[in-house]
Amino acid sequence: MAKSITRRNAVRAMAAAGALAALGTLGGCGTSQTQGSATGSMRENSSYPAAAKNGAGQPTFAANIASQLLGSSGENSCLSPASLYVALAMLAVGASGTTQQQLLGALGQDSAEALSQSCQDMKKALEFGPTCGTDTEEDPRLMFANSIWASDAYQVTKAYEERLEQEFDAEVFTCDFTDSKTNGKVSKWVGEKTLGLLSPEFDLDPATVMALVNTLYFRDCWKDPFDASQTEPADFKVQGKTVKADFMHASLTSGFGEFAECQIGQLTFSASGSTLRLLLPWEEGSAESLLSDPAVLDALLAAELEECLVNWTLPKFGIESTFDVRGALQDLGLTAMFQPSGDFDAAITPKGQTTSDLCVSTVEQGTKIAVDETGALAAAYTAITVKEMSLLRPEREVEFILDRPFAYALLGNDGTPLFVGVVQDPTA
């Protein structure tokens, strides 16, 4: 991690007022298990229960997108379902017709109003800490930021602009996409909103009409930090060989569970109440198998854990990923938005006109996460471009040694999957 996280007496995150249906859609809270079984990832003849059971609801958006993008990557990876969800929501509330209906279906809402409210509820429930720029960068915080960048040859409709500003707290910019300087302006905005953690190099198509950008920034310290003096190098097994990684050690009262699919250990953050859930497959399994089936992933993210005295052996790791999300979204049934139509006329049209043929041209996400003795630091951006066209004493003690590839999920204080990924090689 570039900068260690300073432990401070940060204000606790605002608690969600009641159950948030949208977060259940995103994060699998409550009724998250889905039809199907853990075939291919379940430990055969296991005495442990399967986390995934038959007969439950539809897979959540988070589990679906993670399955598409991470289920067979074979590399270190990090994804932010929450950032992608909000960016797609901003697109959806300005769309109409088949495009909007497909987006609402994928995001688990029955109306644009409900979708917008779900994002407002998520922001209210999860954000905490000082406002960007009013305190030091080391202070714990979780913050979302949104923006729309519109071509100066087009006109954003008043209704759409007001909706983005009022319901998504989005900043509205007018720009010239034929000017290469616009790339730098968008990149600078992302850098400012992620406190310099992400600095993407955008290369926006000059034919771009509109770009919707979301950022998510997270920094928090462990409720019980690791002692850096106990960190030492040891072997981490990866792809038939071993590499030397720096392993942190601690004996902590932590959430822990053993299931047919994997072992799960959970660490808690101090300021926000967020958690980092580590999913270690059994020796014969793989980290990707835990993510490849949305039913399994949903169940594992929501599984109840027992308080145990866990002897942690966890490698420090830092991962940076970039995804082209278009193919995954199309596989989830979001096809209309990639085809030219008038479905975005309610959001933006050429100046002096009321109709046009627009389509989504790119959906890109970049993420970064670092985990060390003091806590975790993570950030994400999602950019969508549109162009014309086209406390009880634990009863048992366990060992949890993450010395081979494992999956992880950084969850908000209500279970929202903020980041999900795989550690194949912590030294890469």
XYZ file of C-alpha atoms in Angstrom:
428
model
C 0.000 0.000 0.000
C 1.409 3.362 -0.945
C 0.273 4.986 2.315
C -0.461 3.089 5.532
C -3.871 3.741 7.016
C -3.703 5.806 10.190
C -5.942 4.608 13.011
C -8.279 7.430 14.020
C -11.445 7.818 16.015
C -13.592 8.152 12.929
C -17.363 8.512 13.130
C -19.258 5.272 12.593
C -21.059 4.892 9.327
C -24.696 5.948 9.296
C -26.829 2.871 9.860
C -29.368 1.989 7.203
C -32.931 2.746 8.267
C -34.642 -0.582 7.717
C -34.058 -3.199 5.066
C -32.988 -1.815 1.699
C -34.518 -3.768 -1.145
C -32.060 -2.342 -3.657
C -29.096 -3.484 -1.614
C -30.576 -6.953 -1.483
C -30.674 -6.778 -5.263
C -27.065 -5.632 -5.389
C -25.551 -7.494 -2.515
C -27.630 -10.557 -1.781
C -28.775 -9.454 1.707
C -31.267 -11.804 3.301
C -32.760 -13.989 0.548
C -29.708 -14.220 -1.631
C -29.433 -17.912 -2.329
C -30.432 -19.034 -5.780
C -31.430 -22.082 -7.696
C -28.750 -24.555 -8.547
C -25.989 -26.159 -6.559
C -22.315 -25.767 -6.001
C -21.521 -28.299 -8.704
C -17.873 -28.083 -9.654
C -16.909 -26.116 -6.570
C -18.418 -28.219 -3.772
C -16.223 -30.493 -1.731
C -17.355 -34.013 -2.506
C -18.493 -36.172 0.414
C -18.067 -33.194 2.691
C -19.439 -33.251 6.231
C -19.892 -29.494 5.982
C -23.151 -27.944 4.755
C -23.382 -26.398 1.324
C -23.772 -22.623 1.461
C -25.863 -22.702 -1.732
C -29.214 -24.436 -1.494
C -31.917 -25.110 -4.042
C -35.159 -23.213 -4.348
C -34.269 -19.596 -3.561
C -34.586 -16.395 -5.606
C -32.822 -15.054 -8.652
C -29.085 -14.282 -8.590
C -28.181 -10.757 -7.535
C -26.556 -8.306 -9.916
C -23.310 -8.448 -7.934
C -23.106 -12.225 -8.154
C -24.051 -12.260 -11.842
C -21.446 -9.712 -12.911
C -18.719 -11.221 -10.717
C -19.440 -14.631 -12.226
C -19.144 -13.224 -15.750
C -15.912 -11.284 -15.192
C -14.055 -13.221 -12.494
C -15.218 -16.813 -12.835
C -12.433 -17.865 -15.193
C -9.893 -15.045 -15.107
C -6.955 -17.061 -13.748
C -5.298 -13.825 -12.597
C -5.320 -11.423 -9.689
C -8.479 -9.370 -10.052
C -10.702 -6.820 -8.411
C -14.207 -5.723 -9.397
C -16.603 -3.150 -7.928
C -20.216 -4.290 -8.413
C -21.398 -1.211 -6.476
C -19.666 1.263 -8.809
C -20.970 -0.505 -11.909
C -24.476 -0.654 -10.440
C -24.622 3.109 -9.856
C -23.196 3.947 -13.309
C -25.750 1.698 -15.006
C -28.492 3.210 -12.842
C -27.598 6.702 -14.087
C -27.837 5.380 -17.634
C -31.136 3.631 -16.948
C -33.005 6.653 -15.548
C -32.278 8.526 -18.784
C -33.238 5.664 -21.066
C -36.583 4.407 -22.347
C -38.051 1.476 -24.236
C -36.316 -1.885 -24.371
C -33.016 -0.415 -23.165
C -34.520 0.773 -19.894
C -36.531 -2.407 -19.354
C -33.427 -4.575 -19.770
C -31.432 -2.367 -17.396
C -34.173 -2.432 -14.773
C -34.374 -6.218 -15.036
C -30.630 -6.695 -14.665
C -30.471 -4.274 -11.726
C -33.448 -5.889 -10.021
C -35.889 -2.971 -9.975
C -39.326 -2.501 -11.518
C -39.134 1.245 -12.205
C -36.637 4.042 -12.735
C -37.931 5.684 -9.566
C -37.253 2.577 -7.488
C -33.802 2.226 -9.045
C -32.906 5.831 -8.271
C -34.152 5.435 -4.711
C -32.069 2.285 -4.274
C -28.923 4.225 -5.166
C -29.845 7.046 -2.799
C -30.456 4.536 -0.001
C -27.125 2.836 -0.692
C -25.248 6.136 -0.593
C -26.963 7.183 2.637
C -26.297 3.844 4.311
C -22.681 3.385 3.286
C -20.976 6.763 3.060
C -19.061 7.926 6.107
C -16.081 10.010 7.100
C -14.870 13.497 6.231
C -15.865 15.118 2.972
C -13.122 14.993 0.329
C -10.668 17.850 0.903
C -11.756 18.779 4.434
C -9.395 16.458 6.300
C -6.260 14.438 5.702
C -6.229 11.745 3.045
C -5.406 9.120 5.684
C -8.769 9.484 7.419
C -11.189 6.558 7.055
C -14.006 7.245 4.615
C -16.283 5.743 2.004
C -17.605 8.042 -0.690
C -19.338 7.858 -4.048
C -19.068 10.527 -6.769
C -20.919 10.837 -10.087
C -20.583 12.998 -13.178
C -21.972 13.383 -16.685
C -19.863 14.748 -19.517
C -21.951 15.959 -22.471
C -20.833 17.008 -25.946
C -21.182 20.733 -26.597
C -22.921 19.804 -29.874
C -25.711 18.118 -27.887
C -28.246 19.209 -25.329
C -28.881 17.282 -22.115
C -32.600 17.424 -21.431
C -33.583 19.506 -18.435
C -35.412 16.602 -16.808
C -32.404 14.270 -17.085
C -29.946 16.890 -15.845
C -32.119 17.692 -12.839
C -32.544 14.012 -12.066
C -28.819 13.334 -12.116
C -28.085 16.365 -9.966
C -30.866 15.810 -7.430
C -30.978 12.022 -7.190
C -27.350 11.084 -7.893
C -25.512 14.233 -6.729
C -23.894 14.229 -10.172
C -21.750 17.031 -11.527
C -22.675 18.102 -15.072
C -19.958 19.144 -17.521
C -20.107 20.310 -21.132
C -17.065 19.379 -23.208
C -15.657 18.860 -26.682
C -14.894 15.189 -27.223
C -12.951 16.010 -30.394
C -10.437 17.841 -28.189
C -7.888 15.448 -26.676
C -7.715 17.657 -23.588
C -11.110 16.287 -22.558
C -9.461 12.931 -21.805
C -7.228 14.627 -19.277
C -10.128 16.493 -17.676
C -12.105 13.310 -17.098
C -9.000 11.554 -15.777
C -8.289 14.468 -13.433
C -11.845 14.312 -12.094
C -11.482 10.583 -11.358
C -8.142 11.223 -9.662
C -9.603 13.944 -7.453
C -12.568 11.821 -6.402
C -10.339 8.836 -5.565
C -7.781 11.025 -3.767
C -5.121 10.205 -6.334
C -5.432 6.425 -6.022
C -6.676 6.020 -9.612
C -5.414 7.985 -12.613
C -6.866 6.295 -15.705
C -5.683 7.283 -19.155
C -8.883 7.779 -21.101
C -8.947 7.744 -24.892
C -12.511 8.808 -25.585
C -13.848 8.397 -29.112
C -14.311 11.833 -30.761
C -17.792 10.621 -31.736
C -18.745 10.325 -28.056
C -21.931 12.183 -27.193
C -22.096 11.529 -23.456
C -19.977 9.902 -20.751
C -21.323 8.827 -17.349
C -18.662 8.318 -14.695
C -18.950 6.924 -11.167
C -16.194 6.642 -8.575
C -16.088 4.778 -5.279
C -13.385 5.333 -2.664
C -12.876 3.296 0.518
C -10.314 3.573 3.304
C -10.636 2.095 6.771
C -8.526 0.464 9.465
C -9.030 -2.904 11.095
C -10.988 -3.096 14.332
C -8.089 -5.272 15.510
C -4.956 -4.418 13.502
C -2.179 -6.876 12.755
C 1.163 -6.360 14.466
C 3.618 -5.443 11.705
C 6.481 -6.925 13.715
C 4.868 -10.348 13.273
C 4.777 -10.101 9.471
C 7.223 -12.479 7.839
C 7.858 -14.029 4.418
C 6.552 -17.518 3.692
C 5.529 -19.675 0.758
C 2.294 -19.048 -1.155
C 1.221 -21.838 -3.505
C 0.285 -20.738 -7.013
C -0.065 -22.707 -10.243
C 2.078 -25.663 -9.256
C 4.842 -23.585 -7.684
C 5.474 -21.416 -4.630
C 6.343 -17.744 -4.317
C 7.504 -15.789 -1.291
C 4.848 -13.488 0.131
C 4.702 -11.319 3.257
C 2.249 -12.969 5.655
C 0.521 -11.155 8.492
C -0.264 -13.087 11.689
C -2.766 -12.507 14.476
C -5.069 -14.418 16.825
C -8.399 -12.620 16.666
C -12.016 -13.243 17.531
C -13.432 -13.309 14.015
C -16.337 -14.594 12.002
C -15.529 -18.049 10.619
C -17.386 -20.823 8.816
C -16.694 -24.086 7.017
C -18.902 -25.060 4.108
C -18.854 -27.676 1.379
C -17.518 -25.033 -1.005
C -14.823 -23.397 1.132
C -13.727 -21.967 4.459
C -14.676 -18.352 5.167
C -12.987 -15.922 7.549
C -14.096 -12.346 8.121
C -12.248 -9.261 9.369
C -14.055 -6.144 10.570
C -13.140 -2.516 9.971
C -13.142 -0.015 12.812
C -14.757 3.169 11.517
C -17.405 1.885 9.127
C -18.374 -1.554 10.372
C -17.564 -2.871 6.903
C -16.004 -6.306 6.601
C -13.476 -8.150 4.466
C -14.630 -11.705 3.821
C -11.903 -14.161 2.717
C -13.036 -17.299 0.868
C -10.480 -20.123 0.864
C -11.381 -23.112 -1.345
C -10.584 -26.601 -0.187
C -7.326 -28.056 -1.516
C -9.039 -29.718 -4.480
C -10.977 -26.574 -5.415
C -10.090 -23.233 -6.966
C -10.763 -19.592 -6.152
C -12.469 -19.071 -9.514
C -14.946 -21.874 -8.813
C -16.275 -19.888 -5.863
C -17.113 -17.016 -8.192
C -18.190 -18.833 -11.339
C -21.667 -19.815 -10.109
C -23.848 -16.848 -9.029
C -25.855 -19.129 -6.738
C -22.751 -20.196 -4.843
C -21.324 -16.681 -4.626
C -24.611 -15.191 -3.401
C -24.830 -17.804 -0.678
C -21.205 -17.426 0.402
C -21.472 -13.641 0.662
C -24.567 -13.946 2.862
C -23.634 -17.066 4.839
C -23.840 -16.812 8.612
C -20.499 -17.174 10.371
C -19.599 -18.295 13.881
C -17.460 -16.217 16.235
C -14.204 -18.115 16.718
C -10.710 -17.457 17.894
C -9.046 -17.471 14.490
C -5.293 -17.751 14.113
C -4.885 -15.697 10.954
C -2.123 -16.194 8.397
C -2.968 -13.717 5.651
C -0.707 -12.379 2.894
C -0.539 -8.663 2.308
C -1.742 -7.929 -1.219
C -2.350 -5.128 -3.665
C -4.274 -5.549 -6.919
C -5.150 -3.242 -9.793
C -7.584 -4.296 -12.527
C -9.241 -2.861 -15.622
C -12.265 -4.461 -17.262
C -14.097 -3.977 -20.534
C -17.543 -4.829 -19.198
C -19.498 -4.823 -22.483
C -19.355 -8.542 -23.166
C -20.380 -9.467 -19.631
C -23.356 -7.109 -19.742
C -24.481 -8.518 -23.082
C -24.260 -12.040 -21.647
C -26.590 -10.862 -18.873
C -29.152 -9.813 -21.484
C -28.299 -6.103 -21.790
C -28.229 -5.969 -25.573
C -30.565 -3.133 -26.576
C -28.381 -0.355 -25.201
C -25.579 -1.363 -27.559
C -27.849 -0.995 -30.617
C -28.595 2.439 -32.165
C -32.066 3.647 -31.221
C -33.994 6.561 -29.817
C -33.973 5.052 -26.316
C -31.700 7.845 -25.047
C -33.693 10.760 -26.500
C -35.093 11.451 -23.037
C -31.522 12.123 -21.862
C -29.660 13.889 -24.660
C -30.251 14.964 -28.272
C -28.409 17.033 -30.889
C -28.974 20.745 -30.410
C -32.006 21.846 -32.380
C -33.337 18.291 -32.689
C -35.558 16.066 -30.602
C -34.448 12.641 -31.815
C -31.259 10.773 -32.683
C -29.829 7.254 -32.919
C -27.544 6.680 -29.936
C -25.987 3.609 -28.382
C -23.569 2.714 -25.612
C -20.104 2.309 -27.075
C -17.910 1.481 -24.057
C -18.336 0.345 -20.465
C -15.014 0.367 -18.641
C -14.134 -0.201 -15.008
C -10.834 0.273 -13.200
C -10.196 -0.774 -9.611
C -7.402 -0.849 -7.064
C -7.247 -2.476 -3.626
C -4.477 -2.834 -1.053
C -4.616 -4.803 2.208
C -1.952 -4.519 4.914
C -1.497 -4.693 8.691
C -3.505 -1.537 9.368
C -6.501 -1.970 7.071
C -7.597 -1.645 3.465
C -7.587 1.039 0.788
C -9.661 0.629 -2.368
C -11.089 2.686 -5.201
C -13.009 2.156 -8.427
C -14.271 4.080 -11.396
C -16.847 3.056 -13.974
C -17.156 4.994 -17.228
C -20.016 4.479 -19.693
C -19.800 6.298 -23.022
C -22.632 6.875 -25.477
C -22.135 7.835 -29.089
C -24.305 8.372 -32.113
C -24.656 5.382 -34.438
C -24.298 4.491 -33.876
C -18.359 -10.054 22.245
C -18.942 -13.782 23.633
C -15.818 -15.858 24.129
C -15.427 -18.239 21.196
C -15.816 -21.906 21.988
C -13.295 -23.216 19.502
C -9.982 -22.251 17.990
C -9.138 -22.721 14.313
C -6.250 -22.197 11.909
C -6.921 -20.168 8.762
C -3.841 -20.180 6.536
C -4.400 -18.468 3.206
C -1.304 -19.800 1.474
C -2.909 -20.610 -1.859
C -5.226 -18.729 -4.243
C -8.329 -17.355 -2.570
C -11.254 -15.078 -3.274
C -12.269 -12.017 -1.292
C -15.184 -9.620 -0.920
C -15.120 -6.226 0.768
C -18.641 -5.709 2.071
C -20.356 -2.543 3.209
C -21.857 -2.407 6.691
C -25.104 -3.814 5.301
C -23.536 -6.556 3.181
C -23.262 -4.623 -0.075
C -20.377 -6.084 -2.145
C -18.166 -3.036 -2.706
C -15.264 -5.015 -4.151
C -14.931 -8.700 -5.134
C -11.855 -10.414 -6.488
C -9.268 -13.192 -6.498
C -5.712 -13.355 -5.184
C -3.777 -15.788 -7.356
C -0.317 -14.448 -6.480
C 0.041 -11.768 -3.764
C 3.525 -10.931 -5.033
C 2.476 -10.178 -8.626
